[in-house]
XYZ file of C-alpha atoms in Angstrom:
304
model
C 0.045 -0.078 -0.055
C 1.372 3.361 -1.000
C 1.622 6.320 1.401
C -0.888 8.002 -0.954
C -3.391 5.270 -0.517
C -2.883 4.913 3.194
C -3.622 8.596 3.749
C -7.098 8.475 2.130
C -9.214 7.348 5.248
C -7.829 10.404 7.125
C -8.670 12.680 4.409
C -12.109 11.056 3.804
C -12.928 11.343 7.474
C -11.911 15.039 7.757
C -14.015 15.867 4.762
C -17.001 13.767 6.010
C -17.032 15.087 9.533
C -15.909 18.839 9.931
C -16.968 18.398 13.472
C -17.257 15.478 15.773
C -20.106 13.088 14.597
C -23.299 13.644 16.471
C -21.963 16.984 17.915
C -24.640 19.085 16.103
C -28.184 18.432 17.447
C -30.885 18.286 14.803
C -34.220 17.243 16.195
C -36.986 15.755 13.954
C -40.326 17.467 14.002
C -43.463 15.325 14.709
C -44.465 13.261 11.690
C -41.496 14.579 9.623
C -40.680 12.651 6.531
C -37.526 10.469 7.066
C -36.125 12.013 3.764
C -36.690 15.526 5.166
C -35.000 14.813 8.399
C -31.822 13.313 6.663
C -31.623 16.271 4.471
C -31.635 18.712 7.334
C -29.403 16.532 9.380
C -26.887 16.418 6.610
C -26.990 20.044 5.840
C -25.927 20.895 9.428
C -22.694 19.119 8.575
C -22.619 20.831 5.043
C -23.402 17.375 3.394
C -25.926 15.810 1.121
C -28.201 13.091 2.431
C -26.227 10.712 0.162
C -22.995 11.438 1.557
C -24.446 11.410 5.216
C -25.681 7.698 4.645
C -22.295 6.864 3.149
C -20.579 8.206 6.156
C -22.770 5.951 8.252
C -21.785 2.969 6.176
C -25.574 2.600 4.938
C -25.914 1.245 1.604
C -28.597 3.269 -0.281
C -30.288 2.250 -3.457
C -33.013 4.387 -5.775
C -32.850 7.713 -7.171
C -32.720 10.347 -4.285
C -34.355 13.595 -4.799
C -35.289 16.683 -2.654
C -38.215 16.414 -0.572
C -41.129 15.952 -0.890
C -40.827 14.096 -4.221
C -39.021 11.033 -2.558
C -38.962 9.314 0.689
C -36.405 6.983 2.053
C -36.915 3.644 3.866
C -34.370 2.395 6.502
C -33.815 -1.090 7.674
C -33.640 -1.578 11.311
C -29.905 -1.408 11.364
C -29.853 1.526 9.364
C -32.081 3.202 11.812
C -29.916 1.998 14.594
C -26.835 3.783 13.233
C -28.830 6.900 12.610
C -29.926 6.903 16.154
C -26.382 6.199 17.402
C -25.127 9.352 15.328
C -27.935 11.497 16.344
C -27.913 10.525 19.895
C -31.603 10.284 19.728
C -32.919 6.916 21.231
C -34.436 4.568 18.622
C -37.931 4.635 20.194
C -38.096 8.452 20.081
C -36.675 8.618 16.607
C -39.304 6.149 15.257
C -42.077 7.785 17.140
C -41.095 11.302 15.589
C -40.496 10.142 12.159
C -43.543 9.493 9.747
C -43.041 5.800 8.932
C -44.607 4.250 5.914
C -44.592 0.512 5.431
C -41.063 -0.268 3.932
C -40.504 -2.697 1.019
C -40.022 -6.281 2.099
C -36.463 -6.301 1.173
C -35.932 -3.471 3.462
C -37.989 -4.401 6.360
C -36.742 -7.750 6.739
C -32.871 -7.000 5.948
C -30.278 -7.458 8.765
C -27.822 -5.173 6.968
C -27.530 -1.398 7.160
C -29.514 -0.523 3.886
C -31.837 2.169 2.655
C -33.911 2.706 -0.470
C -35.191 5.886 -1.922
C -38.491 5.839 -3.497
C -40.894 8.390 -5.300
C -43.926 9.580 -3.511
C -47.364 10.116 -5.222
C -48.285 13.739 -5.069
C -51.457 13.117 -3.079
C -49.298 11.392 -0.360
C -46.432 13.821 -0.277
C -45.622 15.738 2.907
C -46.210 19.399 3.438
C -43.860 22.305 4.188
C -43.464 22.768 7.857
C -43.694 25.916 9.844
C -40.474 27.871 9.294
C -40.254 29.057 13.010
C -40.660 25.446 14.381
C -38.033 24.136 11.966
C -35.614 26.763 12.979
C -36.135 25.759 16.716
C -35.488 22.120 15.826
C -32.396 22.737 13.660
C -30.678 25.971 14.948
C -27.207 25.294 13.124
C -28.645 25.722 9.418
C -32.096 26.373 8.637
C -33.383 24.098 5.802
C -36.925 23.532 4.919
C -38.726 20.666 6.726
C -41.535 18.461 5.196
C -44.052 16.748 7.433
C -47.096 14.603 7.012
C -50.466 16.034 8.081
C -52.402 14.254 10.856
C -54.258 11.330 9.326
C -57.510 12.072 11.302
C -57.793 15.676 10.024
C -58.338 17.313 6.653
C -54.987 17.578 4.586
C -53.413 20.534 5.829
C -50.827 21.843 8.414
C -51.621 24.587 10.766
C -49.168 25.789 13.200
C -51.262 27.680 15.735
C -48.310 29.137 17.750
C -46.645 30.868 14.649
C -49.717 31.398 12.495
C -48.489 29.366 9.460
C -50.166 26.664 7.517
C -49.768 24.543 4.378
C -51.998 22.341 2.337
C -50.303 21.490 -0.884
C -46.748 20.168 -1.627
C -46.522 22.536 -4.632
C -46.413 25.196 -1.918
C -42.668 25.324 -1.294
C -43.056 27.551 1.847
C -46.044 27.697 4.471
C -48.482 30.581 4.361
C -49.007 33.406 6.741
C -52.684 32.945 7.997
C -52.919 35.752 10.413
C -55.672 37.188 8.134
C -57.808 34.128 8.529
C -57.972 33.623 12.397
C -60.899 31.118 11.754
C -58.228 28.544 10.441
C -56.257 28.576 13.764
C -59.587 28.482 15.853
C -60.757 25.398 13.889
C -57.488 23.652 14.423
C -57.479 24.512 18.252
C -61.126 23.285 18.857
C -60.542 20.086 17.012
C -60.254 18.180 20.251
C -62.035 15.057 19.125
C -60.957 14.169 15.624
C -63.864 12.813 13.314
C -63.935 9.350 12.204
C -62.181 8.388 8.912
C -65.204 7.585 7.178
C -66.898 10.912 8.125
C -63.658 12.863 7.431
C -63.632 11.207 3.913
C -67.320 12.127 3.116
C -66.898 15.696 4.481
C -63.594 16.253 2.293
C -65.237 14.885 -0.808
C -68.331 17.068 -0.289
C -66.717 20.422 0.570
C -64.100 19.924 -2.190
C -67.206 19.393 -4.706
C -68.961 22.566 -3.186
C -65.719 24.433 -3.564
C -65.096 23.458 -7.387
C -68.662 24.108 -8.127
C -68.979 27.445 -6.276
C -71.725 26.155 -4.058
C -73.274 27.174 -0.711
C -70.039 28.601 0.874
C -68.506 30.273 -2.210
C -68.541 33.850 -1.086
C -66.930 32.970 2.244
C -64.274 30.708 0.632
C -63.492 33.415 -2.086
C -63.010 35.981 0.714
C -60.628 33.755 2.508
C -58.818 32.968 -0.826
C -58.248 36.687 -1.250
C -56.988 37.205 2.298
C -54.490 34.378 1.968
C -53.333 35.785 -1.380
C -52.972 39.330 -0.122
C -51.045 38.353 2.991
C -48.724 35.857 0.797
C -47.647 37.713 -2.347
C -45.407 34.793 -3.088
C -48.379 32.910 -4.226
C -48.227 33.387 -7.882
C -50.990 32.387 -10.409
C -49.999 29.696 -12.841
C -50.825 25.978 -13.416
C -50.952 25.256 -9.847
C -52.900 28.396 -8.792
C -53.580 29.307 -5.260
C -57.272 28.479 -6.065
C -56.112 24.902 -6.322
C -53.247 24.760 -3.869
C -54.944 26.478 -1.086
C -58.411 24.514 -1.404
C -57.851 22.148 1.541
C -56.780 25.128 3.694
C -59.581 27.181 2.638
C -62.273 24.521 3.396
C -60.578 23.368 6.462
C -62.903 24.726 9.122
C -66.138 23.692 7.237
C -64.790 20.325 6.555
C -64.228 19.852 10.090
C -67.724 21.046 10.973
C -69.383 18.846 8.439
C -67.225 15.770 9.668
C -68.326 16.391 13.132
C -72.020 16.485 12.033
C -71.846 13.534 9.987
C -70.357 11.532 12.827
C -73.608 12.312 14.716
C -75.718 10.451 12.048
C -77.445 7.275 12.868
C -76.265 3.989 11.106
C -79.345 4.076 8.956
C -80.871 6.222 6.098
C -82.596 9.366 7.569
C -86.266 9.937 7.075
C -87.402 13.128 5.162
C -88.325 14.884 8.556
C -84.964 13.865 9.990
C -83.037 14.960 6.797
C -84.701 18.445 7.212
C -83.694 18.634 10.731
C -80.113 17.706 10.109
C -79.821 20.447 7.235
C -81.173 23.005 9.394
C -78.700 22.288 12.183
C -75.830 21.916 9.830
C -76.815 25.357 8.280
C -76.529 26.757 11.797
C -73.199 25.010 12.495
C -71.828 26.494 9.194
C -73.236 29.946 9.893
C -75.496 29.864 7.036
C -79.142 31.143 6.790
C -80.255 27.988 5.194
C -78.791 25.019 3.366
C -80.691 23.575 0.482
C -78.526 21.157 -1.306
C -79.551 20.031 -4.993
C -80.802 16.526 -5.641
C -77.471 15.504 -7.089
C -75.491 16.989 -4.220
C -73.150 14.437 -2.576
C -74.457 15.354 0.896
C -77.987 13.871 -0.072
C -76.161 10.757 -0.996
C -74.643 10.471 2.409
C -77.853 11.092 4.212
C -79.560 8.235 2.369
C -76.915 5.671 2.709
C -76.345 3.071 5.568
């Protein structure tokens, strides 16, 4: 072995770790995508996620891309090495990071391996609150991407810093101080609706939004408030009308889902339907609610 060859490990170690491994504390945000956390952790050491994995002797396959387009699945051994490096107990690390079921080859592997995989747009994480991210990663602020709570409408709302996001095409969260009803809805969602009612409610309010029904004036005002407070929202193929839809309809979706949870497990009589619509109109702060015959709300009221 030549002197030049023998010196390579020392040079490599110095290049990989400008400071002692694990010296820079970067904490994951709740439900943060693993790829997002790796990216932020690597950035603290002026590395890419791929170089960080290589430095931890974790063999990665697949094509990495910046969050939220891809996610990375870690084997148990790879997770253990990441835990050792970050000085975060494995149980805490596993609880913080959003875990999707890994491919069988990863989940049953005994070696330290990882695989990058693309994520469908509808399942991609959303940009996290910038203030929360800076608090968890004080060394270098890199955007974080986290998954919304599965039992609430697909949106992230930080009630402390008044920031929110609802679409991965929004690269930064929105300032929602001009729409305090969004924060209020999140704070009062003490008992999340059931998955079935939330699915129905999200589908119904999306249809109402797209077809300018019932709450259109309120939602249009809310959209104008958000676009005025966030000038970086530019019109285009992914216009704010589309990318902000889940956020704009958030309070009413929660209200509708909660109301649907109170329905009996059988179709309502005409009298019960009338009473339900009267009560729902009151909850939605509408003078009345008269859905058309083809409205999806009628379909829900007449199903078991």
